Amino acid sequence: MSRGPDAATLLERRLRIAAEAAGVAATVGESDWTRWASATFVGARHRVPIGGSGVAFDAWVAALAEAELPLRGHLVADVAVVARSGDRVVVEVLTVEER
């Protein structure tokens, strides 16, 4: 029985959908992720490259920390821009598996 897409795939899709809904031309790359766990939670820390330019792109990226990014079977616990170079940003996202 298939469990469906993993959190990284769902996150990449959700970011593309969020950019499109905001009318922003953004290129979401493949995330690099590592497992993450605490005493009570299990999840992953994702680093996602996103390319784009212009005022709308900058505003969308700035608003990502507060954006609703629903992922089936996972909660988005934190979003932060961790790097910026020219027309590319790297966003770090912490996802937690729902149980």
Phi, psi and omega in degrees: 000129181281138179271354181091184183297150177282172183300322181297315179296315179298319180295314179300316177299315183296320177296320177297317179296317181296319179295314180299317180297329179274359181073028184254131174277105181226145176249113181264120180274179179285134183280152171252128185222157176227146177297150180219143177207150172236189180296333185238349184231153175231138179188211181209153174251118185253140171243115187243120175280136178226128180252147178168173179206167178101170183297316181297319178297314180300318179293319180296315179298317180298330182272353183300326182299333181254000185288148171276121179233077183292133178231126180300122177084001183217153173247139174271112185268331184201143176224130179211141172280121184251348178203149176214132178213110180060240182261027181227136173238158171240124181252133175256129183232130176260120176249146179236134180287134174280143179238000000 
